[in-house]
Coordinates of C-alpha atoms and ligand atoms in Angstrom, one line a residue:
M25 CA 136.3 72.3 69.4
S26 CA 139.4 70.1 68.7
A27 CA 142.5 72.0 67.6
P28 CA 142.4 72.6 63.8
A29 CA 145.4 72.2 61.5
V30 CA 147.2 75.5 61.9
E31 CA 148.4 77.4 58.9
D32 CA 150.9 80.3 58.9
V33 CA 148.9 82.8 56.8
T34 CA 151.5 85.5 57.3
G35 CA 153.6 83.7 54.8
R36 CA 156.7 84.6 56.6
E37 CA 158.4 81.5 57.8
G38 CA 159.9 81.7 61.3
T39 CA 158.0 84.9 62.3
D40 CA 156.0 85.0 65.5
Q41 CA 152.3 84.1 65.3
P42 CA 150.1 87.0 64.7
V43 CA 147.3 88.4 66.9
V44 CA 144.1 87.6 65.0
V45 CA 141.4 90.2 65.0
I46 CA 137.9 89.0 64.2
G47 CA 135.9 91.6 62.3
A48 CA 137.1 94.4 60.0
G49 CA 134.5 96.9 61.3
P50 CA 135.6 100.1 63.1
A51 CA 136.4 98.3 66.3
G52 CA 138.5 95.5 64.7
L53 CA 140.4 97.9 62.4
A54 CA 141.1 100.3 65.4
A55 CA 142.4 97.3 67.4
A56 CA 144.6 96.2 64.5
E57 CA 146.1 99.7 64.3
H58 CA 146.7 99.7 68.0
L59 CA 148.5 96.3 67.7
L60 CA 150.6 97.5 64.8
D61 CA 151.6 100.6 66.9
A62 CA 152.8 98.2 69.6
G63 CA 154.9 96.3 67.0
V64 CA 152.7 93.3 67.0
Q65 CA 151.9 91.3 63.8
V66 CA 148.2 91.3 62.9
V67 CA 145.8 89.3 60.8
V68 CA 142.2 90.6 60.5
V69 CA 139.5 88.2 59.3
D70 CA 136.0 89.2 58.2
G71 CA 133.3 87.1 56.7
A72 CA 132.0 90.1 54.6
P73 CA 133.4 91.0 51.2
A74 CA 134.3 94.6 52.3
V75 CA 135.7 96.3 55.4
G76 CA 133.7 98.7 57.6
G77 CA 131.2 96.3 59.2
L78 CA 127.9 98.1 59.7
S79 CA 129.7 101.3 58.8
R80 CA 130.6 100.1 55.3
S81 CA 129.1 101.7 52.2
I82 CA 127.5 99.9 49.3
E83 CA 127.3 100.8 45.6
L84 CA 123.8 101.1 44.1
W85 CA 122.6 102.8 40.9
G86 CA 126.0 104.4 40.4
H87 CA 126.2 106.0 43.9
R88 CA 127.6 105.0 47.3
F89 CA 125.2 104.7 50.2
D90 CA 125.8 104.0 53.9
L91 CA 123.7 101.4 55.7
G92 CA 121.0 103.8 56.9
P93 CA 122.1 107.3 57.8
H94 CA 125.6 107.2 59.2
S95 CA 127.2 110.3 60.7
F96 CA 130.0 110.8 63.2
L97 CA 129.2 112.7 66.3
S98 CA 131.4 115.8 66.5
D99 CA 131.0 116.1 70.2
S100 CA 132.1 112.6 71.0
H101 CA 135.5 111.5 72.5
P102 CA 138.1 114.1 71.2
E103 CA 140.6 111.3 70.5
S104 CA 138.1 109.4 68.3
V105 CA 137.0 112.6 66.5
A106 CA 140.5 113.6 65.7
R107 CA 141.4 110.1 64.4
W108 CA 138.2 109.9 62.3
L109 CA 138.7 113.4 60.8
D110 CA 142.2 112.5 59.9
L111 CA 141.0 109.4 58.0
A112 CA 137.9 111.1 56.4
G113 CA 140.1 114.1 55.4
A114 CA 142.3 111.8 53.3
V115 CA 139.3 110.5 51.3
G116 CA 137.3 113.5 50.1
G117 CA 136.7 115.3 53.3
V118 CA 133.6 115.8 55.4
E119 CA 130.3 117.7 55.2
R120 CA 129.3 119.4 58.5
T121 CA 125.6 120.3 58.9
E122 CA 123.0 120.6 61.6
A123 CA 120.5 117.8 61.2
V124 CA 117.0 118.7 59.9
R125 CA 114.8 116.1 61.5
S126 CA 111.1 115.3 61.2
A127 CA 108.8 112.9 62.9
V128 CA 105.6 111.2 62.0
W129 CA 103.5 111.7 65.1
R130 CA 99.8 110.7 65.4
G131 CA 99.6 110.6 61.6
R132 CA 101.2 114.0 61.0
V133 CA 104.6 115.0 59.8
V134 CA 106.1 117.5 62.2
G135 CA 109.5 118.9 62.8
F136 CA 111.6 117.3 65.5
P137 CA 111.4 118.6 68.1
P138 CA 107.9 119.8 67.1
S139 CA 107.2 123.5 67.4
P140 CA 104.6 124.6 70.0
A141 CA 102.1 125.2 67.1
Q142 CA 102.7 121.7 65.8
V143 CA 102.1 120.2 69.3
L144 CA 98.9 122.2 69.6
R145 CA 97.7 121.0 66.2
T146 CA 98.6 117.4 66.8
V147 CA 97.3 116.8 70.4
G148 CA 95.1 119.9 71.0
A149 CA 95.2 122.3 73.9
L150 CA 94.4 119.7 76.5
G151 CA 97.0 117.3 75.2
A152 CA 99.6 120.1 75.0
A153 CA 98.8 121.0 78.6
R154 CA 99.3 117.4 79.7
L155 CA 102.7 117.2 78.0
A156 CA 103.8 120.5 79.5
G157 CA 102.4 119.6 82.9
G158 CA 104.2 116.2 82.9
R159 CA 107.5 117.9 82.3
V160 CA 106.9 120.3 85.2
A161 CA 106.0 117.5 87.5
A162 CA 109.1 115.6 86.4
T163 CA 111.4 118.5 87.4
L164 CA 109.7 118.7 90.9
D165 CA 109.9 114.9 91.5
R166 CA 113.0 114.1 93.5
R167 CA 113.2 110.3 93.4
G168 CA 116.4 108.2 93.7
P169 CA 118.2 106.6 90.8
A170 CA 116.0 105.1 88.1
A171 CA 115.7 101.3 88.0
T172 CA 114.4 101.1 84.4
A173 CA 114.7 103.2 81.2
H174 CA 111.0 104.1 81.7
E175 CA 111.7 105.6 85.1
A176 CA 114.7 107.5 83.8
L177 CA 112.9 108.9 80.9
V178 CA 109.8 109.9 82.9
A179 CA 112.1 111.7 85.4
R180 CA 113.6 113.7 82.5
H181 CA 110.6 114.3 80.2
G182 CA 107.5 113.6 82.2
R183 CA 105.1 110.7 81.8
A184 CA 103.0 112.1 79.0
V185 CA 105.9 112.7 76.6
V186 CA 107.3 109.2 77.4
E187 CA 103.9 107.6 76.6
E188 CA 103.5 109.7 73.4
L189 CA 107.0 109.3 71.9
F190 CA 109.4 107.0 73.8
V191 CA 107.1 104.0 74.3
P192 CA 106.2 103.6 70.6
Y193 CA 109.8 104.3 69.6
T194 CA 111.4 101.7 71.8
R195 CA 108.7 99.1 71.0
K196 CA 109.3 99.6 67.3
Y197 CA 113.1 99.9 67.4
L198 CA 114.0 97.5 70.2
G199 CA 110.9 95.3 70.5
A200 CA 110.5 96.3 74.1
H201 CA 108.6 98.7 76.4
P202 CA 111.0 101.1 78.2
R203 CA 110.0 99.3 81.4
E204 CA 111.8 96.2 80.0
L205 CA 115.0 98.2 79.3
S206 CA 117.9 99.2 81.5
A207 CA 118.2 102.7 82.8
A208 CA 121.6 102.6 81.0
F209 CA 119.7 102.8 77.7
A210 CA 118.0 106.0 78.7
D211 CA 121.4 107.4 79.5
K212 CA 122.8 106.4 76.1
L213 CA 119.8 107.9 74.4
Q214 CA 120.0 111.1 76.4
G215 CA 123.7 111.4 76.8
T216 CA 125.1 114.7 75.7
R217 CA 126.7 112.9 72.8
R218 CA 123.3 111.6 71.5
G219 CA 120.9 114.3 72.1
W220 CA 117.2 113.3 71.9
S221 CA 115.7 116.6 71.1
G222 CA 118.7 119.1 71.0
P223 CA 120.5 120.1 67.8
V224 CA 122.5 117.3 66.2
D225 CA 125.7 118.2 64.3
L226 CA 126.2 115.8 61.5
L227 CA 129.7 114.9 60.2
T228 CA 129.3 112.9 57.0
P229 CA 132.2 111.8 54.7
R230 CA 131.7 113.0 51.2
E231 CA 132.7 109.6 49.8
G232 CA 130.5 107.7 52.2
T233 CA 131.1 106.4 55.8
G234 CA 132.7 103.2 54.4
A235 CA 135.5 105.2 52.7
V236 CA 136.9 106.1 56.1
W237 CA 137.3 102.5 57.1
E238 CA 138.6 101.6 53.6
E239 CA 141.3 104.2 54.1
L240 CA 142.2 102.8 57.6
A241 CA 142.4 99.3 56.0
R242 CA 144.6 100.7 53.3
R243 CA 147.0 102.2 55.8
L244 CA 147.0 99.0 57.9
R245 CA 147.9 96.9 54.8
A246 CA 150.7 99.3 54.0
R247 CA 152.1 98.7 57.4
G248 CA 152.1 94.9 56.9
A249 CA 148.7 93.8 58.3
R250 CA 146.9 91.0 56.5
I251 CA 143.1 91.6 56.1
L252 CA 141.3 88.5 54.9
L253 CA 137.8 89.2 53.6
D254 CA 135.1 86.7 52.7
T255 CA 136.7 84.6 55.5
R256 CA 134.3 83.7 58.2
V257 CA 135.5 82.5 61.7
V258 CA 133.6 79.4 62.7
G259 CA 135.4 78.4 65.9
L260 CA 138.4 78.9 68.2
S261 CA 141.0 76.4 69.3
T262 CA 142.2 76.6 72.9
S263 CA 144.7 75.0 75.2
G264 CA 143.8 75.4 78.9
T265 CA 143.2 79.1 79.4
R266 CA 144.8 80.2 76.2
V267 CA 143.2 80.7 72.8
T268 CA 145.7 79.2 70.3
G269 CA 144.0 79.8 67.0
V270 CA 140.9 80.6 65.0
Q271 CA 139.1 78.2 62.6
V272 CA 138.0 80.0 59.4
R273 CA 136.0 79.2 56.3
D274 CA 136.4 81.0 53.0
A275 CA 134.9 80.2 49.6
G276 CA 137.3 77.3 49.0
A277 CA 138.1 75.6 52.3
E278 CA 138.1 75.5 56.1
F279 CA 141.5 76.1 57.7
G280 CA 143.1 77.3 60.9
I281 CA 145.2 80.3 61.8
G282 CA 147.5 80.1 64.7
A283 CA 147.2 83.0 67.1
R284 CA 149.3 84.4 69.9
A285 CA 146.1 86.3 71.0
V286 CA 142.6 87.0 69.7
V287 CA 140.7 90.2 69.6
S288 CA 137.0 89.7 68.8
S289 CA 134.3 92.1 67.7
V290 CA 131.6 89.4 67.2
P291 CA 128.6 89.2 69.6
A292 CA 129.6 87.8 73.1
P293 CA 127.0 84.9 72.9
V294 CA 128.7 83.7 69.7
L295 CA 132.1 83.9 71.3
L296 CA 130.8 81.8 74.2
R297 CA 129.6 79.1 71.9
W298 CA 133.1 78.8 70.5
L299 CA 134.8 78.3 73.8
P300 CA 134.9 75.1 75.9
G301 CA 133.6 75.2 79.5
T302 CA 131.3 78.2 78.9
R303 CA 127.5 78.5 78.8
A304 CA 124.9 81.0 77.6
P305 CA 124.9 84.1 79.8
A306 CA 122.7 83.9 82.9
G307 CA 119.6 86.1 83.3
P308 CA 118.1 87.9 80.3
A309 CA 119.8 87.0 77.1
L310 CA 122.0 89.6 75.4
R311 CA 119.4 90.3 72.8
S312 CA 119.9 92.0 69.5
R313 CA 117.5 93.3 66.9
D314 CA 117.8 92.9 63.1
T315 CA 117.6 95.9 60.7
H316 CA 116.1 95.5 57.2
L317 CA 117.1 98.3 54.9
V318 CA 115.1 99.1 51.8
H319 CA 116.6 101.5 49.3
L320 CA 114.1 102.8 46.8
L321 CA 115.3 104.6 43.6
V322 CA 112.7 107.3 42.9
E323 CA 112.0 109.9 40.3
G324 CA 109.8 113.0 40.4
P325 CA 108.6 115.2 43.3
V326 CA 109.8 113.8 46.6
G327 CA 108.4 116.5 48.8
Q328 CA 110.4 115.4 51.8
D329 CA 113.6 117.4 52.5
S330 CA 114.6 116.5 56.1
H331 CA 117.7 114.5 56.6
Y332 CA 115.5 111.8 58.0
V333 CA 112.0 111.3 59.3
T334 CA 111.4 109.0 62.3
A335 CA 108.0 107.4 62.7
Y336 CA 106.6 107.4 66.2
D337 CA 103.4 105.8 65.0
E338 CA 103.2 102.1 65.7
S339 CA 100.7 101.8 62.8
L340 CA 103.6 102.4 60.5
R341 CA 106.1 99.6 60.1
V342 CA 108.9 101.7 58.6
G343 CA 110.9 103.1 61.5
R344 CA 112.9 105.8 59.8
L345 CA 113.1 107.2 56.3
T346 CA 116.2 108.9 54.9
N347 CA 116.4 111.0 51.7
T348 CA 120.0 110.2 50.6
R349 CA 120.2 113.3 48.4
V350 CA 119.6 115.5 51.4
W351 CA 121.8 113.3 53.6
R352 CA 124.8 113.6 51.4
P353 CA 124.3 116.6 49.0
G354 CA 126.7 115.3 46.4
T355 CA 124.5 112.3 45.7
F356 CA 122.3 112.5 42.6
R357 CA 123.5 116.1 42.2
D358 CA 122.6 116.6 38.5
E359 CA 120.0 113.8 38.2
P360 CA 116.2 114.1 38.5
R361 CA 116.1 111.2 41.0
T362 CA 117.1 110.2 44.5
A363 CA 117.1 107.2 46.7
L364 CA 115.0 106.9 49.8
C365 CA 116.2 104.5 52.5
A366 CA 113.5 102.9 54.7
E367 CA 114.6 101.1 57.9
F368 CA 112.6 98.3 59.4
W369 CA 113.6 96.6 62.7
S370 CA 112.6 93.1 63.8
S371 CA 113.5 90.3 66.0
G372 CA 114.3 87.7 63.4
D373 CA 111.2 85.6 63.9
D374 CA 108.4 88.1 63.2
D375 CA 106.4 88.8 60.1
L376 CA 108.9 91.4 58.8
A377 CA 111.7 88.9 58.7
A378 CA 109.4 86.4 56.9
R379 CA 108.6 88.8 54.1
S380 CA 110.4 88.5 50.8
D381 CA 112.5 91.4 49.6
H382 CA 109.8 92.3 47.1
E383 CA 107.1 92.3 49.8
L384 CA 109.2 94.4 52.1
A385 CA 109.8 96.9 49.3
Q386 CA 106.1 97.1 48.6
L387 CA 105.4 97.7 52.3
A388 CA 107.9 100.6 52.3
V389 CA 106.4 102.1 49.2
S390 CA 102.9 101.9 50.6
E391 CA 104.0 103.9 53.6
L392 CA 105.9 106.7 51.8
P393 CA 102.9 109.2 51.8
A394 CA 102.7 108.9 55.6
F395 CA 106.3 110.2 55.7
G396 CA 105.3 113.3 53.7
V397 CA 106.6 111.9 50.3
D398 CA 104.6 113.1 47.4
P399 CA 102.2 110.3 46.3
R400 CA 103.1 111.1 42.6
V401 CA 106.7 110.0 43.1
R402 CA 107.7 107.1 40.8
V403 CA 109.6 104.1 42.2
L404 CA 112.1 102.9 39.6
D405 CA 113.9 100.1 41.5
H406 CA 114.5 98.7 45.0
H407 CA 117.3 97.0 46.9
V408 CA 116.9 95.2 50.2
L409 CA 119.7 94.5 52.7
R410 CA 119.2 92.5 55.9
L411 CA 121.5 93.2 58.8
P412 CA 121.0 90.5 61.4
R413 CA 121.8 91.3 65.0
S414 CA 122.7 94.8 64.2
V415 CA 121.1 96.6 67.2
P416 CA 122.1 95.4 70.7
V417 CA 119.2 95.7 73.1
L418 CA 120.0 96.9 76.6
T419 CA 117.4 94.8 78.4
L420 CA 116.7 95.1 82.1
G421 CA 119.4 93.1 83.8
V422 CA 121.9 93.5 80.9
E423 CA 124.6 94.5 83.4
A424 CA 124.3 91.1 85.2
A425 CA 124.4 89.3 81.9
R426 CA 127.5 91.2 80.9
A427 CA 129.2 90.5 84.2
D428 CA 128.5 86.8 83.7
V429 CA 130.1 86.9 80.3
D430 CA 133.1 88.8 81.6
E431 CA 133.6 86.2 84.3
Q432 CA 133.4 83.4 81.8
L433 CA 135.6 85.0 79.2
D434 CA 138.2 86.7 81.4
R435 CA 139.4 83.1 82.1
F436 CA 141.0 83.2 78.7
V437 CA 144.2 85.1 79.3
N438 CA 144.9 86.2 75.7
L439 CA 141.4 87.1 74.5
A440 CA 139.9 90.6 74.2
R441 CA 136.5 91.8 73.2
V442 CA 135.9 95.1 71.4
G443 CA 133.1 97.1 69.7
R444 CA 129.4 97.3 69.7
H445 CA 128.8 93.6 69.8
G446 CA 131.8 92.4 71.7
R447 CA 130.7 94.7 74.6
H448 CA 127.0 94.4 73.8
D449 CA 126.4 98.2 74.0
W450 CA 124.3 100.6 72.0
D451 CA 127.5 102.2 70.6
G452 CA 128.4 104.3 67.6
Q453 CA 131.5 104.3 65.5
E454 CA 133.3 106.6 68.0
D455 CA 132.9 104.1 70.8
S456 CA 134.1 101.2 68.6
L457 CA 137.2 103.3 67.7
L458 CA 137.9 103.9 71.3
T459 CA 137.3 100.3 72.5
G460 CA 139.4 99.0 69.7
R461 CA 142.3 101.2 70.8
S462 CA 142.0 100.2 74.4
I463 CA 142.6 96.5 74.3
G464 CA 144.6 95.4 77.3
A465 CA 148.2 94.7 77.8
H466 CA 147.4 91.0 78.1
V467 CA 146.8 90.9 74.3
L468 CA 149.7 93.3 73.4
T469 CA 152.2 91.3 75.4
A470 CA 150.8 87.8 75.0
D471 CA 153.7 85.4 74.4
A472 CA 153.6 83.6 71.1
Ligands
FAD122 C1 121.0 101.4 60.4 C2 122.2 101.8 61.3 C3 122.5 103.2 61.4 C4 123.6 103.6 62.2 N1 123.9 104.9 62.3 C5 125.1 105.3 62.9 C6 125.5 106.6 62.9 O1 124.8 107.5 62.4 N2 126.6 106.9 63.6 C7 127.4 106.0 64.2 O2 128.5 106.3 64.8 N3 127.0 104.7 64.2 C8 125.9 104.3 63.6 N4 125.5 103.0 63.6 C9 126.3 102.1 64.4 C10 127.6 101.7 63.7 O3 127.4 101.1 62.4 C11 128.3 100.7 64.6 O4 128.4 101.2 65.9 C12 129.8 100.3 64.2 O5 129.8 99.9 62.8 C13 130.2 99.2 65.1 O6 131.5 98.8 64.7 P1 132.1 97.4 65.2 O7 133.4 97.2 64.6 O8 132.0 97.4 66.7 O9 131.0 96.4 64.7 P2 130.6 96.1 63.2 O10 130.6 97.3 62.4 O11 129.3 95.3 63.3 O12 131.7 95.1 62.6 C14 131.8 93.8 63.0 C15 132.4 93.0 61.9 O13 132.6 91.6 62.3 C16 132.4 90.8 61.2 N5 132.0 89.5 61.7 C17 130.9 89.1 62.5 N6 131.0 87.8 62.7 C18 132.1 87.3 62.1 C19 132.6 86.0 62.0 N7 132.1 84.9 62.5 N8 133.8 85.9 61.3 C20 134.4 87.0 60.7 N9 133.9 88.2 60.8 C21 132.7 88.4 61.5 C22 131.2 91.5 60.5 O14 131.2 91.0 59.1 C23 131.6 92.9 60.6 O15 132.3 93.4 59.5 C24 124.4 102.6 62.9 C25 124.1 101.2 62.7 C26 123.0 100.8 62.0 C27 122.6 99.4 61.9

């Protein structure tokens, strides 16, 4: 891209050029804070109308909702937890509860993990013996390191459990069989911080997850950072191995912002397209899945009081259903209604993506009884939100693709990548906070 006309959006004549941070999600905001701590001037640009990225909250029917159930993991990196609790504490505080989870498994709603009696009822004595036997065999099997997520999961849970639960789950969620996924995905899923079947401690901000990031943005602005919303980055300008600015588009115009360095939280393949002399990553693409969220305003008996229900049945298109009233107890406190949030996942070119909002809402409503929702519940309204490229897929060979991206992008001496998409990892907010705060000295000390 040719160098755009560069504008000093800091409005302070004669000051150094800022570091431009692309994305006002958790990673971008954490990076901006880190830069301010180092005494560097910062401009954050985001194409969305609000801060928080995928962790923002939206206003519907007089209440605030997160994009799907959003909690912070209390047993994640202590530095991230402390930082997040400080922010959440300033905006209404935090609810701390142990998650009550359910699952739709072979057409039944069971607790998660299911009790022995539920297992017996669902798969019978022979099936239960197969599941238990598979687990025992797995503990006795002493193979070397797993090459795929499937091998890693079988080694931990036994083949029968993997076929029953993990295969339908990853096919629905990630559009891939565990054999097509990296062993790193199994580690992420199983990691002590994201237990698969152990108790999950939920930390949820009373004012919504987005309030935490709004508070961080407020603090950054108070310290002099500029945060430009509704302002989309459409390209970068470079000179040799330096990035010299970002090209942005807002409602009115396209203009450039000169930058002494750039920190990006956009997907790596997008960044590659903006830079000269780069190509799409070799090997399997750094694939991401889309999420489609359907919020349903309902009245009457809901009959489903888990925090969320995950559907392991591939016959159901909804992947997870959250009762927002249970998720955040303050919501709908004195009202005879609640909102249910149905999550669908797709690859952008399948039939889910092609459905209209109304059709998607109808599909969600038709599947509610399978999730244990009382068929008498009345649906009063719906709202559909599409989140393209919201779930990075850790395909087999993702490590090689990442290494190729690193090699191409590390050439640019004043460019850093942060966050879930910048690093293409199946990360939560805590990871984005951490990567945002760990940008290298090359960005902090880049000469203007
Ligand atoms: C349904 C769902 C449920 C989740 N549940 C949890 C949970 O319970 N706990 C948890 O910790 N995490 C959860 N996550 C993950 C969490 O939302 C993300 O890990 C986190 O928001 C990532 O932060 P980030 O800053 O790296 O990326 P993002 O939040 O995606 O922020 C990236 C920002 O970059 C902006 N951007 C992109 N392209 C451009 C461009 N060209 N120009 C300008 N701006 C641009 C976007 O608008 C966005 O604001 C969930 C995610 C989803 C989709």
